[in-house]
Coordinates of C-alpha atoms in Angstrom, one line a residue:
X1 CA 6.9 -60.2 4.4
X2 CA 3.4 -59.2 4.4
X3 CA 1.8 -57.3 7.6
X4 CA -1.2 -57.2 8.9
X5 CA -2.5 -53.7 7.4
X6 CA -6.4 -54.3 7.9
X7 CA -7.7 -53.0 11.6
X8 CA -9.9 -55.5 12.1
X9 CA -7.2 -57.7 12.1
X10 CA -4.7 -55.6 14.0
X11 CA -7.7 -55.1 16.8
X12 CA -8.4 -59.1 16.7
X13 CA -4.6 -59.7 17.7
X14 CA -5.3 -57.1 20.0
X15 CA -8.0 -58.8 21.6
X16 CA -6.0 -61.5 21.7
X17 CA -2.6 -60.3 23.7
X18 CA -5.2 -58.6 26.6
X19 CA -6.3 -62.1 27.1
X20 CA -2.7 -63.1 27.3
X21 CA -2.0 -60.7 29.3
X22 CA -5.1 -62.0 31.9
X23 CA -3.7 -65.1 31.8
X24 CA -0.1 -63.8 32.8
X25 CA -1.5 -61.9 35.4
X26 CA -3.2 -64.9 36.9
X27 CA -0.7 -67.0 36.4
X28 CA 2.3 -64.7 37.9
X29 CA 0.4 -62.4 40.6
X30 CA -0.8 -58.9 40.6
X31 CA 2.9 -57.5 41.9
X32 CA 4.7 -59.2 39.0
X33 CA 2.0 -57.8 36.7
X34 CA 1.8 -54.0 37.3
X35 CA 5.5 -54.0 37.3
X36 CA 7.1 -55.7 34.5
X37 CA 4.1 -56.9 32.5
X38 CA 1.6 -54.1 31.8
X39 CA 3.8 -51.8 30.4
X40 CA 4.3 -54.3 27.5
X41 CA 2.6 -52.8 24.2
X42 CA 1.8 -54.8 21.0
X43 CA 4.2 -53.2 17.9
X44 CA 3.0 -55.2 15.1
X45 CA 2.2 -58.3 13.5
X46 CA 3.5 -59.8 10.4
X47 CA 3.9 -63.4 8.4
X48 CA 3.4 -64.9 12.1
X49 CA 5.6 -62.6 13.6
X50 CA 4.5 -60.3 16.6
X51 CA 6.3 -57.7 18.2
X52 CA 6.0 -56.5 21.7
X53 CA 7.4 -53.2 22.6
X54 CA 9.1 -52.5 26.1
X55 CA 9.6 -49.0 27.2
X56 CA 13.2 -50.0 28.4
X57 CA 16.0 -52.4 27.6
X58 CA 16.6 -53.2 30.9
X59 CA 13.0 -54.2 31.0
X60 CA 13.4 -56.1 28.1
X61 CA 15.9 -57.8 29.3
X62 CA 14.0 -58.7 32.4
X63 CA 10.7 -60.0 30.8
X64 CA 12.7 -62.2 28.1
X65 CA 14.4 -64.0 31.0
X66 CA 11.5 -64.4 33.2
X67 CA 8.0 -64.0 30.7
X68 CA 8.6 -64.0 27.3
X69 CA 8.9 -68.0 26.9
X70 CA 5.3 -67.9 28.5
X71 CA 3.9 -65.2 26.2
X72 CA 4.8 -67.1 23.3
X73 CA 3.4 -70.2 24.9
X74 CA -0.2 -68.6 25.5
X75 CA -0.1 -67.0 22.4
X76 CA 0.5 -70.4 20.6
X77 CA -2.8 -71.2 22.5
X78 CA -4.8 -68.5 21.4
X79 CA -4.0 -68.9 17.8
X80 CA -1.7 -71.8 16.0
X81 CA -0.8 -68.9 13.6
X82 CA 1.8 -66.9 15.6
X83 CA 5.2 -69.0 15.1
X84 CA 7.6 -66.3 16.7
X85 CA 7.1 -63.4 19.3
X86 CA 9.8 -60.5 19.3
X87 CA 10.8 -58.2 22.6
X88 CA 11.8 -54.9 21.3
X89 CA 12.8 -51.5 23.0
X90 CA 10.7 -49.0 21.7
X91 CA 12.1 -46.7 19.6
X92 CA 15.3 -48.9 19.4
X93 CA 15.9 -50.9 15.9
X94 CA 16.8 -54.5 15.7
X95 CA 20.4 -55.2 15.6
X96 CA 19.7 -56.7 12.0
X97 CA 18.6 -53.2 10.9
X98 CA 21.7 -51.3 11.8
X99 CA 24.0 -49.4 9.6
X100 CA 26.9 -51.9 8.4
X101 CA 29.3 -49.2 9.9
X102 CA 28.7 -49.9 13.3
X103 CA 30.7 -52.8 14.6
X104 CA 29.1 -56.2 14.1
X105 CA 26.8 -57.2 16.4
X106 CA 26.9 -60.4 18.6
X107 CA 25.0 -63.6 17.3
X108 CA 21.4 -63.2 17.9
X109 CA 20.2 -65.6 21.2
X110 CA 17.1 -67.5 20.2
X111 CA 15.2 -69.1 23.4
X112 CA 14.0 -72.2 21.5
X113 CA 10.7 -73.8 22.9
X114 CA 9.8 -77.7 23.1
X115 CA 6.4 -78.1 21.0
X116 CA 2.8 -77.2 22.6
X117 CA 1.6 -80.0 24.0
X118 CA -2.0 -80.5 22.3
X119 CA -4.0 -80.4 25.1
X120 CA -4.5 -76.8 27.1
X121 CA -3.2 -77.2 30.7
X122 CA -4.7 -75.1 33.3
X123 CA -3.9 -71.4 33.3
X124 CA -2.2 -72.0 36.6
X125 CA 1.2 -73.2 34.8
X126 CA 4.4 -74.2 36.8
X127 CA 6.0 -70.6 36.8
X128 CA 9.2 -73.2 37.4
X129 CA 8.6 -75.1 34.2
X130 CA 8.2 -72.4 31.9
X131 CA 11.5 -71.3 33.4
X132 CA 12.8 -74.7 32.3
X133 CA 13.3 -74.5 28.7
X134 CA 16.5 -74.5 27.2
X135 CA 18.4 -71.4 26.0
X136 CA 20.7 -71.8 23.0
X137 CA 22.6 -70.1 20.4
X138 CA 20.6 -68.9 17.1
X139 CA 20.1 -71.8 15.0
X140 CA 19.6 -71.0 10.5
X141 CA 15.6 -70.5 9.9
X142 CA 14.9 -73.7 8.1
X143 CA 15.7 -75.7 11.6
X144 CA 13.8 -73.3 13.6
X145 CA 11.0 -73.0 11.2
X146 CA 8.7 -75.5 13.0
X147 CA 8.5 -74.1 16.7
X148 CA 8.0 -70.7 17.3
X149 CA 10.5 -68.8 19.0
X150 CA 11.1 -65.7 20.8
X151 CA 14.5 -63.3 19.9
X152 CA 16.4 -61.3 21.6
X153 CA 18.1 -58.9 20.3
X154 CA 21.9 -58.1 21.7
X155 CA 21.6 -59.7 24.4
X156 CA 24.6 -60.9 26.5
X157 CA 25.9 -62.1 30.0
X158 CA 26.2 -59.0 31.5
X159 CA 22.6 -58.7 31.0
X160 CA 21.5 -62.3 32.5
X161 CA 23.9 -61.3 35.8
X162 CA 21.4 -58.3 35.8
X163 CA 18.3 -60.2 35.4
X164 CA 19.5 -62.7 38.3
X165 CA 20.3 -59.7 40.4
X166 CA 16.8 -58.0 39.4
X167 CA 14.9 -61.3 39.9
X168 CA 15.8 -61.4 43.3
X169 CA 15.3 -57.9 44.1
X170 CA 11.6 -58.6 43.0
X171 CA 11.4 -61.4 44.9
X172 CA 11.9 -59.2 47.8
X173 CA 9.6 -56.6 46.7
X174 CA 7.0 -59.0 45.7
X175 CA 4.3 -58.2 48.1
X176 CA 3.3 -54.7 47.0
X177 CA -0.1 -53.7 46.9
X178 CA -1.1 -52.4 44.0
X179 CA -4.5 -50.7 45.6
X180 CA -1.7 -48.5 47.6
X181 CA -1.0 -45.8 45.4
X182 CA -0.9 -41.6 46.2
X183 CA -4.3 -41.5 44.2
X184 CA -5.7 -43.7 46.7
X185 CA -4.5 -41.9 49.7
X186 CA -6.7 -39.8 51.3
X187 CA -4.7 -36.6 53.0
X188 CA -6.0 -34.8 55.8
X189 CA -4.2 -32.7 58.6
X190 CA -3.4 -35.4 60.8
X191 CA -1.3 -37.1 57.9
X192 CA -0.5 -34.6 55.4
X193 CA 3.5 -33.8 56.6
X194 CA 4.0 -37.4 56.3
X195 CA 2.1 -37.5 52.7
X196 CA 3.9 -34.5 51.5
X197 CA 7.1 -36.2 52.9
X198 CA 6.5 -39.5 51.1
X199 CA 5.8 -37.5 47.6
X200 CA 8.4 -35.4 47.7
X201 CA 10.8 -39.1 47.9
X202 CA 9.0 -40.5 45.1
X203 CA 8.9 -37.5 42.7
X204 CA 12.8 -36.7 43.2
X205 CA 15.5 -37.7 41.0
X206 CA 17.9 -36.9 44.1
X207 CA 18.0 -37.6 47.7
X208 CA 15.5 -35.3 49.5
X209 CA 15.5 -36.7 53.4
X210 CA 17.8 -39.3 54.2
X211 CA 16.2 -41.5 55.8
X212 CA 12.5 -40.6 55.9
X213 CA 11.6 -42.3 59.1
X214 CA 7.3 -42.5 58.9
X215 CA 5.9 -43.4 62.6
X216 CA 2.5 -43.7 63.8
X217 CA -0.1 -46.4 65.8
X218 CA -1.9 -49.4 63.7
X219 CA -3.7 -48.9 60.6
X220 CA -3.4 -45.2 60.4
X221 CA -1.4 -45.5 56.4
X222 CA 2.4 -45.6 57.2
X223 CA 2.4 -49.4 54.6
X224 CA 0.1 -47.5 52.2
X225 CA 2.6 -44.2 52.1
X226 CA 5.4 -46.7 51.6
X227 CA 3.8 -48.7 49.1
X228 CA 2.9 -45.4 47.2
X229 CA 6.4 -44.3 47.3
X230 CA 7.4 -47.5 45.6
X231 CA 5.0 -48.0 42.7
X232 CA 5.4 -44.4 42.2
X233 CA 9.3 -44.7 41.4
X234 CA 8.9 -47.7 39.0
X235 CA 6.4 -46.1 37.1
X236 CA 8.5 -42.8 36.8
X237 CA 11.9 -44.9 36.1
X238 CA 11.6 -48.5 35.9
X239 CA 15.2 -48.8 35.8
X240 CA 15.8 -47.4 39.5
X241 CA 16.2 -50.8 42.1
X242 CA 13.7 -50.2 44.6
X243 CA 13.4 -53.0 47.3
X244 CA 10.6 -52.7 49.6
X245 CA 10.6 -55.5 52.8
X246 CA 9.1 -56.0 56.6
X247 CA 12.0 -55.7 58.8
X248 CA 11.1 -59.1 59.4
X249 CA 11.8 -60.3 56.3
X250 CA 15.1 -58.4 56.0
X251 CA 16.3 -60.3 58.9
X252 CA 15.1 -63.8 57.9
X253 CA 17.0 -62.9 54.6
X254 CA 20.0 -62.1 56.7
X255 CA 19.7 -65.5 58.8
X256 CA 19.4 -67.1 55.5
X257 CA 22.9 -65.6 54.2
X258 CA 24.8 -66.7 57.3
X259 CA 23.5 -70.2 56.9
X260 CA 24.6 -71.0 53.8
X261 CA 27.4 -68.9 54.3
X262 CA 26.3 -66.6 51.9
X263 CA 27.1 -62.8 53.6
X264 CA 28.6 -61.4 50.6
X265 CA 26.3 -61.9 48.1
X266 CA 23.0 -60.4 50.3
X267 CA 25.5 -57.0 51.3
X268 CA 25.8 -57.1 47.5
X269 CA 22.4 -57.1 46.7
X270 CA 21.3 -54.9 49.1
X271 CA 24.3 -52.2 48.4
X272 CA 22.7 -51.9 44.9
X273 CA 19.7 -51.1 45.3
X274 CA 18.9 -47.3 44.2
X275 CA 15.9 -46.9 46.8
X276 CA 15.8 -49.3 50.3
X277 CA 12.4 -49.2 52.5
X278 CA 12.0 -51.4 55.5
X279 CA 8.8 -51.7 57.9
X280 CA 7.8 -51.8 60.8
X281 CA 11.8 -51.3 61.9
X282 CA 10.8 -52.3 65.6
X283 CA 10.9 -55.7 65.0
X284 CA 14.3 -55.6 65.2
X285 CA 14.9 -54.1 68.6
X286 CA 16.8 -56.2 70.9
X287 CA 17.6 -58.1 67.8
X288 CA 21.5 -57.6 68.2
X289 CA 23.2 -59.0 64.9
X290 CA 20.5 -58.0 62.5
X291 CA 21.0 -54.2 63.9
X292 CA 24.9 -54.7 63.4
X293 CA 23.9 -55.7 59.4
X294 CA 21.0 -52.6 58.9
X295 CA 23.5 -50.2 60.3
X296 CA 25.8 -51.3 57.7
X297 CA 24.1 -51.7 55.4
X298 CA 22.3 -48.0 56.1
X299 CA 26.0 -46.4 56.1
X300 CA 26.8 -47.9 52.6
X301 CA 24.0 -46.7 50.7
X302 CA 23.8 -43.1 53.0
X303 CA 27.4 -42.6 51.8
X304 CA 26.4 -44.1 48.1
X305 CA 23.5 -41.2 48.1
X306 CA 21.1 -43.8 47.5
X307 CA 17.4 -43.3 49.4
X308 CA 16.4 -44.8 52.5
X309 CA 12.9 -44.9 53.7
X310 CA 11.9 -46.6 57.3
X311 CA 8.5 -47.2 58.9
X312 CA 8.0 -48.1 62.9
X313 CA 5.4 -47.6 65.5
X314 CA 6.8 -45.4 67.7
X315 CA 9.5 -42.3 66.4
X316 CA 13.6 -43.2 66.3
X317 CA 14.6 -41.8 70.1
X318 CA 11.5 -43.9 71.3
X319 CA 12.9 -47.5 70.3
X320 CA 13.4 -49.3 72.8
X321 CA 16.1 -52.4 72.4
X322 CA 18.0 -50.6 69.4
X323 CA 21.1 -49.7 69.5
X324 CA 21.9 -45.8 69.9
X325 CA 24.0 -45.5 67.1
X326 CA 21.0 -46.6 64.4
X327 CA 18.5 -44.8 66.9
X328 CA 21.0 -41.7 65.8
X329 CA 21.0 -42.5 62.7
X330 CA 17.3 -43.1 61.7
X331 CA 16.6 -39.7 63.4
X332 CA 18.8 -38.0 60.9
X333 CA 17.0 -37.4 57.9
X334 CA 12.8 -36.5 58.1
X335 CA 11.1 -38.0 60.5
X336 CA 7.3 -37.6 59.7
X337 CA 4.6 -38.7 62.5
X338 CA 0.8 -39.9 61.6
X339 CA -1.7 -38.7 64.0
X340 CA -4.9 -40.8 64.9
X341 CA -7.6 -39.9 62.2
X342 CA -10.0 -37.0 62.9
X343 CA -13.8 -37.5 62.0
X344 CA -13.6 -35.7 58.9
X345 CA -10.5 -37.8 56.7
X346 CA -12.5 -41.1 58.4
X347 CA -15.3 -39.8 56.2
X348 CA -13.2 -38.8 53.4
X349 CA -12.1 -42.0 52.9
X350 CA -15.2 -43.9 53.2
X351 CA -16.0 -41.7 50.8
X352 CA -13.0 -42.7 48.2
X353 CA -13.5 -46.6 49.3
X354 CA -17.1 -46.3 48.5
X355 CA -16.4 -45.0 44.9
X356 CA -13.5 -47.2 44.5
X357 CA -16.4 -50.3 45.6
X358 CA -18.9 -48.7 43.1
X359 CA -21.2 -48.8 45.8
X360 CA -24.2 -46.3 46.7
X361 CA -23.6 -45.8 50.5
X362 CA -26.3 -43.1 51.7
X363 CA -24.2 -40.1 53.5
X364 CA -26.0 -41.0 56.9
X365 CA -24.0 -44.4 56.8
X366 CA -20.7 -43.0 56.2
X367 CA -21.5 -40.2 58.9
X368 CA -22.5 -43.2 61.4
X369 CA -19.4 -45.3 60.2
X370 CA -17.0 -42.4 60.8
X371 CA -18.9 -41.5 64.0
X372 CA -18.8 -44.7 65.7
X373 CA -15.2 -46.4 64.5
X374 CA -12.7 -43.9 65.3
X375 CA -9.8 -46.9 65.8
X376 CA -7.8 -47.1 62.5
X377 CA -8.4 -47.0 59.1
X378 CA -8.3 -51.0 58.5
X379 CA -11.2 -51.7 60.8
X380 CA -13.4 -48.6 59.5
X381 CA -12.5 -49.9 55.5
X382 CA -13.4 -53.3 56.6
X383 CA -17.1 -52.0 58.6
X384 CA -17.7 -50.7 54.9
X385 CA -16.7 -53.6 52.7
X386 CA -19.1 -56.0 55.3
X387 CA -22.1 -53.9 54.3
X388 CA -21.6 -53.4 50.9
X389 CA -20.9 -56.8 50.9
X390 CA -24.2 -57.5 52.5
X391 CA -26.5 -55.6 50.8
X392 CA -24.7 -57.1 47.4
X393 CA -25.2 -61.1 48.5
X394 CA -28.5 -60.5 50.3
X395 CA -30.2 -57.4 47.9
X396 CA -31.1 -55.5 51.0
X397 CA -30.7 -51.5 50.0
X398 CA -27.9 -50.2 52.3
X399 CA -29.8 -48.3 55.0
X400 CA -29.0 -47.1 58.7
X401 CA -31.0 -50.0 59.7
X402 CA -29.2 -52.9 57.7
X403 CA -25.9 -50.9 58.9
X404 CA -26.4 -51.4 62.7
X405 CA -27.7 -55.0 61.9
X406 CA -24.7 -55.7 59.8
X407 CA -21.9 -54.4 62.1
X408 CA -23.7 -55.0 65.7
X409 CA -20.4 -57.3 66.9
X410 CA -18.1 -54.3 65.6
X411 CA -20.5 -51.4 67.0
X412 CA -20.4 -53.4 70.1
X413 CA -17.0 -53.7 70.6
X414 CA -15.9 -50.0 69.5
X415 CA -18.7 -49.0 72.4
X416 CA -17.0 -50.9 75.3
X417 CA -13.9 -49.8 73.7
X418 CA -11.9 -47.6 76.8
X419 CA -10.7 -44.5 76.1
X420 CA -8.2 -42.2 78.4
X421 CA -11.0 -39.8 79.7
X422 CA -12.6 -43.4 81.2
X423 CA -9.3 -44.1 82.8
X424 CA -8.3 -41.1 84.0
X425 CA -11.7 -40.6 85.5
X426 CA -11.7 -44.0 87.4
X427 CA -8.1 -43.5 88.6
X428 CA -9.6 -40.6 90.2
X429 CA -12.0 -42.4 91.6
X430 CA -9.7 -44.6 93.0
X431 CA -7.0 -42.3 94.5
X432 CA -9.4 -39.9 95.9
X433 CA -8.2 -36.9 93.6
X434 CA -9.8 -35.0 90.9
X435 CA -9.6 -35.5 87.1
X436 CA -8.5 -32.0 86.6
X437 CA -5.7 -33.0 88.7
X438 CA -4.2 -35.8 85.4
X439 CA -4.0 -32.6 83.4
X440 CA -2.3 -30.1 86.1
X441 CA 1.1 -29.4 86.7
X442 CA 1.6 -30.6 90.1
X443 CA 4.1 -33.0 91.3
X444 CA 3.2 -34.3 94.7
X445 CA 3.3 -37.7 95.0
X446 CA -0.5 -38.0 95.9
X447 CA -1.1 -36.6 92.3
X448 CA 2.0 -37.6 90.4
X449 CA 1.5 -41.3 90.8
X450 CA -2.2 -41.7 90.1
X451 CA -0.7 -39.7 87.1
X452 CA 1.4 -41.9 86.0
X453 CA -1.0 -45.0 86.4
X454 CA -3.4 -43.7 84.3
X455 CA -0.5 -42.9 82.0
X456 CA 0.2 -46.4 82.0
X457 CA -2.8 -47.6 82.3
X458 CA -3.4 -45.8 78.9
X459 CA -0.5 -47.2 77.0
X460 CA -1.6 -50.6 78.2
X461 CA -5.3 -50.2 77.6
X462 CA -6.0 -48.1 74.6
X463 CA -4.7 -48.0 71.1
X464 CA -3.3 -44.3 71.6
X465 CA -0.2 -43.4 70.3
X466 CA 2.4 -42.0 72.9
X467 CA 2.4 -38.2 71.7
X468 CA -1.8 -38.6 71.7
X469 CA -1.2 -39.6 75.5
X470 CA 0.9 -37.2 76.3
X471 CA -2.0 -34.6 74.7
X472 CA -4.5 -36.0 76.9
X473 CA -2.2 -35.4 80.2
X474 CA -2.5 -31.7 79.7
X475 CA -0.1 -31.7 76.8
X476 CA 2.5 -33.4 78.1
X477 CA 5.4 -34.6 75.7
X478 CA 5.3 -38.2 74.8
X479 CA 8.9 -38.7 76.8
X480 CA 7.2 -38.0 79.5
X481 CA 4.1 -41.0 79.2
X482 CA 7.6 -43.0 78.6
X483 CA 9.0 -42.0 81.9
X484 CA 5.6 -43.1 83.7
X485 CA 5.5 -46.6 82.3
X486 CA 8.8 -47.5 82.9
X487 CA 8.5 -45.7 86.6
X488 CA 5.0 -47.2 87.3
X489 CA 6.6 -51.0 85.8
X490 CA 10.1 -50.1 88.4
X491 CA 7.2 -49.4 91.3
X492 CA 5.1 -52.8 90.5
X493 CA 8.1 -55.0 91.9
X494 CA 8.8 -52.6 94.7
X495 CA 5.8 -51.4 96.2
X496 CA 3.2 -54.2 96.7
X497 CA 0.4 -51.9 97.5
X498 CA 0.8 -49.9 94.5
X499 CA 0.8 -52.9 92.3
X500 CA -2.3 -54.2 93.8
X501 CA -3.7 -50.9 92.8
X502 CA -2.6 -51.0 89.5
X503 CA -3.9 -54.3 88.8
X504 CA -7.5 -53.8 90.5
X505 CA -7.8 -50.7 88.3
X506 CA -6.9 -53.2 84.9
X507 CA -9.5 -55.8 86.0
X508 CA -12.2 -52.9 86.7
X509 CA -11.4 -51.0 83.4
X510 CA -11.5 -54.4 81.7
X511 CA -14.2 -55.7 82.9

């Protein structure tokens, strides 16, 4: 056997296993990718042979039953020369190589490939007829000499159960972002106990909070914590099952199970995980037998030790239509609340977004950005991408000017934005009191219901989170901005004056 000893060589195979990676990556999706695909390492290259080194076997296992017929397909592409691709653990011999003590190994399983069709299809191949080719037992070299082929070495059944059990697993964790990682968060002080929270899961071997319940309004980085949490196991231990889903999807899987009567096999899959995280949970208040399978489900891997990690809007005693005994429940571990961003994180992390855009933003747009869309993070990473975007298509320089030209529609809409100083000043208005009266401590009726309007006026209005309510009622606690919603909602169908006033107010704050 003769290797490939000269660099220039070497680095020219190099060059060409980045392009099959690019072509895997279109082909099979950034999640798939940063997960199972850019670990892979070439080993060597010899008399047509190439060997790609996996950090794991159960990753090897994995990208031979899913990738590795691909590789060697787009390999055969790139040059006619490579007639057999090996997947190796690193730092692992081949079976072939090990000492005649050790008992004999099990036949070698060689995934056999029809021939390359002659003309190059598109790099968007059927993921589902790659899949397709046939698997069969190790066939003597002579017959095998004229397609290229991709081995395996001691592979067995135990291993493709794996795989099947992995491959959905992935299916379910397929939509994670890779651009949500810790080094892209930015921490401040309204988000740094749920951060620290979020790392302290992700770095631990063992169960630190069980669950860690993350809760907070829109856009404010309870998905990006949870994505973060997730790429940051895999890339500590690939090995550990970590399944990441909406609540949504968790009970559209669950429907899916009962309707083709197939209950046991998703409690299975989701008992085995090492690591469960679900969003937004509030989807599935009021949402009877789904509850009934999470707090199952929850129980089984709580008493298996395994992690749990739950996202909602609102914190566990504050979900309304779930069942008390998973309210209890996700309250028993950490539960780590996101406040609204303050003026200086908005600007940190137009900051970060514009390094991460390679963009030159003067420091007077990012002021004016973080100055004038205070709503959620989403919106104010958007405002930037628009003018960046701009000045990139059009060649304008990114100025104040071009900023406020760019973004009037966005500027105008964050102005007539309401916020709970506007409503609790034109509910004063209305019921003859005084605004210092929504942040007192008297209970009179003439005060405590114009109160309670603007409290749920608020909810109903604004984009403020309960507890940020609550703060702006003379610090009351978010139970009680609970209490005056459902009171002023029990008053609506009772009183028809008050209700009229309510719903004047609505149209005048609206308008």
């Amino acid at each position: 056997m003769t290797s490939v000893s000269d660099p220039a060589d070497f680095a020219e195979y190099e060059a060409q296993w980045a392009r099959v990676r690019d072509s895997l990556r279109t082909e099979f999706g950034d999640a798939a990718f940063y997960s199972w695909l850019k670990p892979l390492a070439l080993a060597s290259v010899a008399d047509g042979r190439v060997t790609i080194q996996v950090p794991t076997r159960f990753m090897r296992d994995w990208v031979v039953s899913h990738y590795a017929d691909r590789i060697r397909v787009l390999w055969s592409w790139e040059n006619p020369a490579v007639r057999r691709v090996d997947i190796a653990v690193a730092g692992v011999k081949p079976a072939a190589a090990e000492a005649p003590a050790q008992p004999a190994p099990r036949p070698a399983e060689v995934v056999d490939l029809p021939p390359v069709p002659m003309a190059v299809p598109t790099p968007m191949a059927s993921r589902s007829a790659a899949a397709a080719a046939p698997v069969r037992a190790a066939a003597p070299r002579a017959a095998t000499a004229a397609a290229p082929a991709i081995v395996i070495a001691d592979a067995d059944a135990e291993a493709e159960a794996g795989s099947r059990a992995a491959e959905r697993i992935d299916q379910w964790s397929a939509g994670l972002d890779p651009r949500f990682t810790f080094d892209n968060f930015v921490c401040g002080k309204p988000n740094e106990l749920a951060h620290a929270a979020a790392l302290r899961v992700a770095e631990s071997e063992t169960v630190q909070f069980n669950p860690l319940f993350l809760y907070g309004g829109v856009g404010l980085g309870k998905t990006h914590l949870m994505h973060a949490i997730a790429w940051h196991i895999r890339g500590r231990n690939p090995r550990r099952k970590v399944v990441y889903m909406s609540a949504e999807k968790f009970m559209y899987e669950f429907i899916r199970a009962l309707r083709y009567k197939d209950t046991m096999a998703f409690k299975e899959q989701f008992r085995s995980v090492d690591v469960l995280m679900i969003d937004d949970v509030q989807f599935i208040s009021g949402k009877d037998s789904t509850q009934e399978e999470f707090f199952h489900t929850f129980n089984a891997l709580v008493d298996q030790n395994r992690q749990i990690v739950v996202s909602g809007d609102r914190s566990p005693s504050d979900l309304d239509g779930m069942e008390e005994r998973l309210r209890s429940r996700l309250g028993w571990g950490m539960v780590a609340d996101i406040h609204p961003t303050t003026y200086e994180l908005r600007l940190g992390i137009l900051q970060q977004k514009a390094d991460q855009l390679g963009a030159v933003v003067p420091v007077k747009v990012l002021e004016f950005l973080a100055h004038k869309i205070a709503s959620n993070v989403r919106e104010l990473e958007g405002a930037l991408n628009r003018v960046v975007a701009h000045a990139t298509l059009v060649g304008r320089a990114i100025t104040l000017e071009t900023t406020q030209e760019v973004l009037q529609d966005l500027l105008r809409a964050n102005e007539r934005r309401l916020t709970i100083e506007d409503i609790q000043k034109r509910v004063a208005e209305h019921f003859n009191i005084r605004v210092s009266d929504m942040h007192s401590a008297r209970r009179s009726r003439a005060i405590a219901r114009p109160r309670q309007g603007a409290m749920y006026l608020a909810k109903q209005l604004t984009q403020s989170s309960l507890p940020e309510i609550g703060r702006k009622f003379g610090g009351r606690d978010h139970t009680t901005v609970m209490h005056a919603v459902k009171k002023v909602e029990e008053l609506a169908g009772q009183d028809a004056g008050f209700s009229d006033d309510i719903e004047l107010l609505r149209r005048m704050l609206e308008s």
